[in-house]
PDB file of C-alpha atoms in Angstrom:
ATOM      1  CA  GLY A 108       0.000   0.000   0.000  1.00 69.00           C
ATOM      2  CA  ALA A 109       0.881   3.643  -0.232  1.00 83.00           C
ATOM      3  CA  VAL A 110       3.289   4.864   2.401  1.00 89.00           C
ATOM      4  CA  VAL A 111       3.790   8.369   3.680  1.00 94.00           C
ATOM      5  CA  SER A 112       6.633   9.271   5.983  1.00 95.00           C
ATOM      6  CA  GLN A 113       7.217  12.268   8.199  1.00 96.00           C
ATOM      7  CA  HIS A 114      10.416  13.561   9.665  1.00 97.00           C
ATOM      8  CA  PRO A 115      11.117  14.177  12.434  1.00 97.00           C
ATOM      9  CA  SER A 116       8.681  12.130  14.463  1.00 95.00           C
ATOM     10  CA  ARG A 117       9.325  14.243  17.514  1.00 96.00           C
ATOM     11  CA  VAL A 118      10.976  17.630  17.966  1.00 97.00           C
ATOM     12  CA  ILE A 119      11.527  19.990  20.835  1.00 97.00           C
ATOM     13  CA  CYS A 120      12.499  23.552  20.113  1.00 96.00           C
ATOM     14  CA  LYS A 121      12.868  26.806  21.973  1.00 97.00           C
ATOM     15  CA  SER A 122      10.408  29.616  21.684  1.00 97.00           C
ATOM     16  CA  GLY A 123      11.266  31.958  18.823  1.00 97.00           C
ATOM     17  CA  THR A 124      13.033  29.388  16.681  1.00 97.00           C
ATOM     18  CA  SER A 125      11.770  27.770  13.481  1.00 97.00           C
ATOM     19  CA  VAL A 126      11.121  24.105  12.852  1.00 97.00           C
ATOM     20  CA  LYS A 127      10.782  22.286   9.536  1.00 97.00           C
ATOM     21  CA  ILE A 128       8.732  19.117   9.161  1.00 98.00           C
ATOM     22  CA  GLU A 129       9.028  16.953   6.063  1.00 97.00           C
ATOM     23  CA  CYS A 130       6.321  14.833   4.518  1.00 96.00           C
ATOM     24  CA  ARG A 131       7.219  12.313   1.836  1.00 96.00           C
ATOM     25  CA  SER A 132       5.152   9.949  -0.275  1.00 94.00           C
ATOM     26  CA  LEU A 133       7.465   6.972  -0.609  1.00 94.00           C
ATOM     27  CA  ASP A 134       5.941   4.879  -3.345  1.00 90.00           C
ATOM     28  CA  PHE A 135       3.618   7.154  -5.231  1.00 91.00           C
ATOM     29  CA  GLN A 136       3.492  10.642  -6.578  1.00 91.00           C
ATOM     30  CA  ALA A 137       1.234  13.122  -4.898  1.00 89.00           C
ATOM     31  CA  THR A 138       0.336  16.355  -6.584  1.00 84.00           C
ATOM     32  CA  THR A 139      -1.628  17.280  -3.497  1.00 91.00           C
ATOM     33  CA  MET A 140      -0.660  16.944   0.114  1.00 93.00           C
ATOM     34  CA  PHE A 141      -2.449  18.143   3.201  1.00 94.00           C
ATOM     35  CA  TRP A 142      -1.309  19.358   6.584  1.00 96.00           C
ATOM     36  CA  TYR A 143      -3.382  18.760   9.677  1.00 94.00           C
ATOM     37  CA  ARG A 144      -3.038  19.721  13.285  1.00 95.00           C
ATOM     38  CA  GLN A 145      -4.343  17.619  16.116  1.00 90.00           C
ATOM     39  CA  PHE A 146      -4.669  18.738  19.709  1.00 84.00           C
ATOM     40  CA  PRO A 147      -4.681  16.144  22.480  1.00 80.00           C
ATOM     41  CA  LYS A 148      -7.748  13.945  22.388  1.00 76.00           C
ATOM     42  CA  GLN A 149      -9.264  15.998  19.609  1.00 81.00           C
ATOM     43  CA  SER A 150      -9.930  15.574  15.945  1.00 85.00           C
ATOM     44  CA  LEU A 151      -7.763  16.590  13.029  1.00 89.00           C
ATOM     45  CA  MET A 152      -8.087  20.106  11.769  1.00 91.00           C
ATOM     46  CA  LEU A 153      -7.039  20.826   8.213  1.00 91.00           C
ATOM     47  CA  MET A 154      -4.480  23.603   8.115  1.00 94.00           C
ATOM     48  CA  ALA A 155      -3.621  23.841   4.465  1.00 93.00           C
ATOM     49  CA  THR A 156      -3.614  22.132   1.121  1.00 92.00           C
ATOM     50  CA  SER A 157      -0.264  21.869  -0.571  1.00 89.00           C
ATOM     51  CA  ASN A 158      -0.109  21.625  -4.344  1.00 86.00           C
ATOM     52  CA  GLU A 159       3.067  20.737  -6.164  1.00 85.00           C
ATOM     53  CA  GLY A 160       4.544  23.727  -7.900  1.00 83.00           C
ATOM     54  CA  SER A 161       2.085  26.274  -6.587  1.00 85.00           C
ATOM     55  CA  LYS A 162       1.235  28.157  -3.448  1.00 88.00           C
ATOM     56  CA  ALA A 163      -0.496  26.396  -0.634  1.00 91.00           C
ATOM     57  CA  THR A 164      -4.118  27.094   0.180  1.00 91.00           C
ATOM     58  CA  TYR A 165      -4.664  27.839   3.842  1.00 94.00           C
ATOM     59  CA  GLU A 166      -7.792  27.275   5.853  1.00 92.00           C
ATOM     60  CA  GLN A 167      -9.471  30.173   7.520  1.00 92.00           C
ATOM     61  CA  GLY A 168      -7.713  31.190  10.682  1.00 93.00           C
ATOM     62  CA  VAL A 169      -4.366  29.630   9.807  1.00 95.00           C
ATOM     63  CA  GLU A 170      -1.528  32.133   9.572  1.00 94.00           C
ATOM     64  CA  LYS A 171       0.264  31.522   6.305  1.00 93.00           C
ATOM     65  CA  ASP A 172       3.278  33.566   7.373  1.00 95.00           C
ATOM     66  CA  LYS A 173       3.674  31.431  10.444  1.00 96.00           C
ATOM     67  CA  PHE A 174       3.117  28.050   8.851  1.00 97.00           C
ATOM     68  CA  LEU A 175       5.141  28.060   5.648  1.00 96.00           C
ATOM     69  CA  ILE A 176       4.403  25.257   3.244  1.00 94.00           C
ATOM     70  CA  ASN A 177       6.520  24.249   0.293  1.00 91.00           C
ATOM     71  CA  HIS A 178       5.667  21.454  -2.135  1.00 89.00           C
ATOM     72  CA  ALA A 179       8.723  21.413  -4.328  1.00 83.00           C
ATOM     73  CA  SER A 180       8.336  17.938  -5.801  1.00 89.00           C
ATOM     74  CA  LEU A 181       5.717  15.272  -6.349  1.00 90.00           C
ATOM     75  CA  THR A 182       6.921  13.354  -3.313  1.00 93.00           C
ATOM     76  CA  LEU A 183       7.867  16.028  -0.803  1.00 94.00           C
ATOM     77  CA  SER A 184       6.049  18.749   1.075  1.00 94.00           C
ATOM     78  CA  THR A 185       7.490  20.675   4.000  1.00 96.00           C
ATOM     79  CA  LEU A 186       5.846  22.619   6.791  1.00 97.00           C
ATOM     80  CA  THR A 187       7.949  25.218   8.573  1.00 97.00           C
ATOM     81  CA  VAL A 188       6.679  26.616  11.826  1.00 97.00           C
ATOM     82  CA  THR A 189       8.323  30.018  12.100  1.00 97.00           C
ATOM     83  CA  SER A 190       9.005  31.835  15.338  1.00 96.00           C
ATOM     84  CA  ALA A 191       7.446  29.018  17.275  1.00 96.00           C
ATOM     85  CA  HIS A 192       5.631  29.668  20.526  1.00 96.00           C
ATOM     86  CA  PRO A 193       4.408  27.240  23.179  1.00 96.00           C
ATOM     87  CA  GLU A 194       0.881  27.455  21.797  1.00 95.00           C
ATOM     88  CA  ASP A 195       2.188  25.954  18.551  1.00 96.00           C
ATOM     89  CA  SER A 196       2.945  22.750  20.412  1.00 96.00           C
ATOM     90  CA  SER A 197       0.810  20.091  18.822  1.00 95.00           C
ATOM     91  CA  PHE A 198       0.733  16.927  16.769  1.00 94.00           C
ATOM     92  CA  TYR A 199       1.148  17.712  13.078  1.00 96.00           C
ATOM     93  CA  ILE A 200       0.045  15.153  10.531  1.00 94.00           C
ATOM     94  CA  CYS A 201       0.424  15.252   6.785  1.00 95.00           C
ATOM     95  CA  SER A 202      -1.377  13.263   4.153  1.00 94.00           C
ATOM     96  CA  ALA A 203      -0.809  12.671   0.475  1.00 93.00           C
ATOM     97  CA  ARG A 204      -3.580  12.169  -1.998  1.00 89.00           C
ATOM     98  CA  SER A 205      -3.284   9.367  -4.499  1.00 83.00           C
ATOM     99  CA  HIS A 206      -4.639   9.353  -8.029  1.00 81.00           C
ATOM    100  CA  THR A 207      -7.667   7.437  -6.668  1.00 77.00           C
ATOM    101  CA  TYR A 208      -8.409  10.340  -4.334  1.00 75.00           C
ATOM    102  CA  GLU A 209      -7.576   8.463  -1.177  1.00 79.00           C
ATOM    103  CA  GLN A 210      -5.517  10.263   1.410  1.00 86.00           C
ATOM    104  CA  TYR A 211      -2.666   8.371   2.986  1.00 90.00           C
ATOM    105  CA  PHE A 212      -1.473   9.740   6.282  1.00 92.00           C
ATOM    106  CA  GLY A 213       1.960  10.079   7.721  1.00 93.00           C
ATOM    107  CA  PRO A 214       2.749   8.956  11.270  1.00 92.00           C
ATOM    108  CA  GLY A 215       2.737  12.490  12.596  1.00 93.00           C
ATOM    109  CA  THR A 216       5.230  14.834  14.206  1.00 95.00           C
ATOM    110  CA  ARG A 217       4.986  15.812  17.833  1.00 95.00           C
ATOM    111  CA  LEU A 218       6.189  19.400  18.242  1.00 96.00           C
ATOM    112  CA  THR A 219       6.941  20.749  21.683  1.00 97.00           C
ATOM    113  CA  VAL A 220       7.937  24.393  22.037  1.00 97.00           C
ATOM    114  CA  THR A 221       9.572  25.300  25.316  1.00 96.00           C
TER     115      THR A 221
ATOM    116  CA  ALA B 124     -20.639  23.077   4.543  1.00 77.00           C
ATOM    117  CA  GLN B 125     -19.878  19.459   5.200  1.00 83.00           C
ATOM    118  CA  SER B 126     -19.806  18.093   8.719  1.00 89.00           C
ATOM    119  CA  VAL B 127     -19.486  14.814  10.559  1.00 94.00           C
ATOM    120  CA  THR B 128     -20.933  13.788  13.892  1.00 95.00           C
ATOM    121  CA  GLN B 129     -19.705  10.882  15.932  1.00 96.00           C
ATOM    122  CA  PRO B 130     -22.103  10.767  18.857  1.00 95.00           C
ATOM    123  CA  ASP B 131     -20.108   8.370  20.974  1.00 95.00           C
ATOM    124  CA  ILE B 132     -16.953   9.792  22.497  1.00 94.00           C
ATOM    125  CA  HIS B 133     -15.958   6.589  24.242  1.00 96.00           C
ATOM    126  CA  ILE B 134     -17.121   3.001  23.855  1.00 97.00           C
ATOM    127  CA  THR B 135     -16.080  -0.059  25.813  1.00 97.00           C
ATOM    128  CA  VAL B 136     -16.712  -3.572  24.552  1.00 97.00           C
ATOM    129  CA  SER B 137     -15.574  -6.989  25.623  1.00 97.00           C
ATOM    130  CA  GLU B 138     -13.217  -8.914  23.411  1.00 97.00           C
ATOM    131  CA  GLY B 139     -15.224 -11.118  21.083  1.00 97.00           C
ATOM    132  CA  ALA B 140     -18.289  -8.911  21.238  1.00 98.00           C
ATOM    133  CA  SER B 141     -19.699  -7.111  18.233  1.00 98.00           C
ATOM    134  CA  LEU B 142     -19.052  -3.442  17.618  1.00 97.00           C
ATOM    135  CA  GLU B 143     -20.877  -0.613  15.945  1.00 98.00           C
ATOM    136  CA  LEU B 144     -19.503   2.917  15.813  1.00 98.00           C
ATOM    137  CA  ARG B 145     -21.909   5.586  14.696  1.00 98.00           C
ATOM    138  CA  CYS B 146     -21.271   8.292  12.150  1.00 98.00           C
ATOM    139  CA  ASN B 147     -23.669  10.851  10.741  1.00 97.00           C
ATOM    140  CA  TYR B 148     -22.723  13.292   8.053  1.00 94.00           C
ATOM    141  CA  SER B 149     -24.055  16.429   6.495  1.00 90.00           C
ATOM    142  CA  TYR B 150     -23.299  17.078   2.851  1.00 83.00           C
ATOM    143  CA  GLY B 151     -25.285  18.491  -0.031  1.00 74.00           C
ATOM    144  CA  ALA B 152     -24.531  15.781  -2.567  1.00 77.00           C
ATOM    145  CA  THR B 153     -23.459  12.160  -2.476  1.00 76.00           C
ATOM    146  CA  PRO B 154     -20.478  12.214  -0.199  1.00 84.00           C
ATOM    147  CA  TYR B 155     -17.221  10.381  -0.155  1.00 89.00           C
ATOM    148  CA  LEU B 156     -17.054   8.691   3.243  1.00 92.00           C
ATOM    149  CA  PHE B 157     -14.132   7.248   5.113  1.00 93.00           C
ATOM    150  CA  TRP B 158     -13.293   5.509   8.347  1.00 96.00           C
ATOM    151  CA  TYR B 159      -9.806   5.837   9.776  1.00 95.00           C
ATOM    152  CA  VAL B 160      -8.186   4.320  12.846  1.00 96.00           C
ATOM    153  CA  GLN B 161      -5.491   5.983  14.917  1.00 92.00           C
ATOM    154  CA  SER B 162      -3.374   4.275  17.534  1.00 88.00           C
ATOM    155  CA  PRO B 163      -1.879   6.463  20.281  1.00 82.00           C
ATOM    156  CA  GLY B 164       0.770   8.814  18.939  1.00 77.00           C
ATOM    157  CA  GLN B 165       0.377   7.503  15.427  1.00 80.00           C
ATOM    158  CA  GLY B 166      -0.988   8.711  12.135  1.00 82.00           C
ATOM    159  CA  LEU B 167      -4.225   7.543  10.602  1.00 89.00           C
ATOM    160  CA  GLN B 168      -4.814   4.296   8.789  1.00 91.00           C
ATOM    161  CA  LEU B 169      -7.634   3.965   6.292  1.00 91.00           C
ATOM    162  CA  LEU B 170     -10.046   1.192   7.241  1.00 95.00           C
ATOM    163  CA  LEU B 171     -12.499   1.581   4.393  1.00 94.00           C
ATOM    164  CA  LYS B 172     -14.128   4.073   2.085  1.00 91.00           C
ATOM    165  CA  TYR B 173     -17.349   4.645   0.203  1.00 92.00           C
ATOM    166  CA  PHE B 174     -17.418   6.504  -3.074  1.00 86.00           C
ATOM    167  CA  SER B 175     -20.352   4.924  -4.903  1.00 85.00           C
ATOM    168  CA  GLY B 176     -21.970   1.594  -5.714  1.00 87.00           C
ATOM    169  CA  ASP B 177     -22.656  -1.084  -3.137  1.00 90.00           C
ATOM    170  CA  THR B 178     -23.669   0.597   0.084  1.00 92.00           C
ATOM    171  CA  LEU B 179     -22.078  -2.101   2.220  1.00 96.00           C
ATOM    172  CA  VAL B 180     -18.325  -1.749   2.044  1.00 97.00           C
ATOM    173  CA  GLN B 181     -15.726  -4.097   3.366  1.00 97.00           C
ATOM    174  CA  GLY B 182     -12.496  -2.884   4.826  1.00 97.00           C
ATOM    175  CA  ILE B 183      -9.349  -4.139   6.398  1.00 95.00           C
ATOM    176  CA  LYS B 184      -9.095  -5.938   9.724  1.00 95.00           C
ATOM    177  CA  GLY B 185     -12.599  -7.368   9.402  1.00 97.00           C
ATOM    178  CA  PHE B 186     -14.399  -4.025   9.484  1.00 98.00           C
ATOM    179  CA  GLU B 187     -17.357  -3.092   7.352  1.00 98.00           C
ATOM    180  CA  ALA B 188     -19.567  -0.031   7.044  1.00 98.00           C
ATOM    181  CA  GLU B 189     -22.940   0.644   5.543  1.00 97.00           C
ATOM    182  CA  PHE B 190     -23.912   3.853   3.784  1.00 95.00           C
ATOM    183  CA  LYS B 191     -27.528   4.780   4.445  1.00 95.00           C
ATOM    184  CA  ARG B 192     -28.504   7.855   2.508  1.00 92.00           C
ATOM    185  CA  SER B 193     -31.936   8.142   4.145  1.00 92.00           C
ATOM    186  CA  GLN B 194     -30.307   8.338   7.567  1.00 94.00           C
ATOM    187  CA  SER B 195     -27.186  10.250   6.489  1.00 94.00           C
ATOM    188  CA  SER B 196     -25.200   7.597   8.264  1.00 96.00           C
ATOM    189  CA  PHE B 197     -22.091   5.548   7.678  1.00 97.00           C
ATOM    190  CA  ASN B 198     -21.760   3.298  10.698  1.00 98.00           C
ATOM    191  CA  LEU B 199     -18.739   1.093  11.207  1.00 98.00           C
ATOM    192  CA  ARG B 200     -19.195  -2.500  12.338  1.00 98.00           C
ATOM    193  CA  LYS B 201     -17.158  -5.497  13.312  1.00 98.00           C
ATOM    194  CA  PRO B 202     -18.705  -8.818  14.324  1.00 97.00           C
ATOM    195  CA  SER B 203     -16.013  -9.801  16.830  1.00 97.00           C
ATOM    196  CA  VAL B 204     -13.642  -7.296  18.392  1.00 98.00           C
ATOM    197  CA  HIS B 205     -10.040  -8.119  19.226  1.00 97.00           C
ATOM    198  CA  TRP B 206      -8.020  -6.472  21.974  1.00 96.00           C
ATOM    199  CA  SER B 207      -5.771  -4.976  19.308  1.00 95.00           C
ATOM    200  CA  ASP B 208      -8.722  -2.995  17.948  1.00 96.00           C
ATOM    201  CA  ALA B 209      -8.501  -0.603  20.886  1.00 96.00           C
ATOM    202  CA  ALA B 210      -7.785   2.782  19.305  1.00 96.00           C
ATOM    203  CA  GLU B 211      -9.383   6.032  18.198  1.00 94.00           C
ATOM    204  CA  TYR B 212     -11.720   5.820  15.227  1.00 97.00           C
ATOM    205  CA  PHE B 213     -12.480   8.754  12.983  1.00 96.00           C
ATOM    206  CA  CYS B 214     -15.209   9.077  10.422  1.00 97.00           C
ATOM    207  CA  ALA B 215     -14.596  11.590   7.649  1.00 94.00           C
ATOM    208  CA  VAL B 216     -16.467  13.047   4.716  1.00 91.00           C
ATOM    209  CA  GLY B 217     -14.770  14.316   1.602  1.00 87.00           C
ATOM    210  CA  ASN B 218     -16.129  16.653  -1.007  1.00 76.00           C
ATOM    211  CA  THR B 219     -17.099  14.968  -4.242  1.00 65.00           C
ATOM    212  CA  GLY B 220     -15.078  15.474  -7.350  1.00 61.00           C
ATOM    213  CA  THR B 221     -11.720  15.183  -5.775  1.00 57.00           C
ATOM    214  CA  ALA B 222     -12.480  14.238  -2.172  1.00 50.00           C
ATOM    215  CA  SER B 223      -9.746  16.678  -1.401  1.00 68.00           C
ATOM    216  CA  LYS B 224     -10.995  18.331   1.711  1.00 80.00           C
ATOM    217  CA  LEU B 225     -11.719  15.863   4.440  1.00 88.00           C
ATOM    218  CA  THR B 226     -13.809  16.875   7.384  1.00 89.00           C
ATOM    219  CA  PHE B 227     -13.328  14.651  10.374  1.00 92.00           C
ATOM    220  CA  GLY B 228     -15.642  13.773  13.192  1.00 94.00           C
ATOM    221  CA  THR B 229     -14.452  14.208  16.733  1.00 92.00           C
ATOM    222  CA  GLY B 230     -13.576  10.541  17.014  1.00 94.00           C
ATOM    223  CA  THR B 231     -14.676   7.593  19.119  1.00 96.00           C
ATOM    224  CA  ARG B 232     -12.224   6.015  21.514  1.00 96.00           C
ATOM    225  CA  LEU B 233     -12.681   2.258  21.652  1.00 97.00           C
ATOM    226  CA  GLN B 234     -11.614   0.374  24.728  1.00 97.00           C
ATOM    227  CA  VAL B 235     -11.605  -3.407  24.666  1.00 97.00           C
ATOM    228  CA  THR B 236     -11.834  -5.380  27.877  1.00 96.00           C
ATOM    229  CA  LEU B 237     -10.502  -8.883  28.135  1.00 91.00           C
TER     230      LEU B 237
END
């Protein structure tokens, strides 16, 4: 089956620094990837849609200057959390959409900002 | 706007017992419907999906779900639960055409007693 990886799986950073999270589709090409945020014991909230070769589309309320998304190739999308603050601590999950419109999810990245 | 309701926040069943997790959706047209499972600290795994055709869909791990348009429901079932099924289950609806934007329910946490 389709596999999506995320790196790192866990990261701790200091307030004010930036953190980059990578999302890769390992065995298929994904023109569209998605970034979600999940708070403890809550559902996934879509943050943005990442399209290869074009600008990401952000959901209402998501700061595009804070959460920078780059989808430079058909197998890689990155999310950079800039000037991170403790309230940005969360579980970030990416997904990649296959040509059959299914979304395959990565294992997630746990971000802790101290 | 599309939405998903999972009325049961937490369900406990005995191993070997049958299971039904409820999901109700709101969508203007025929929806794309999904069930995902998430183990603690992990990403989401697709259990099954409904796009069209037979309203009873079979998934992995012995799960099935039935699409009932008249009830706007897509309940997940399993005839005999295993201890390893303990996890968080999310129902999701995707917009037709590309199923790009998934809207997730709040999830149902399944606990299995031995």
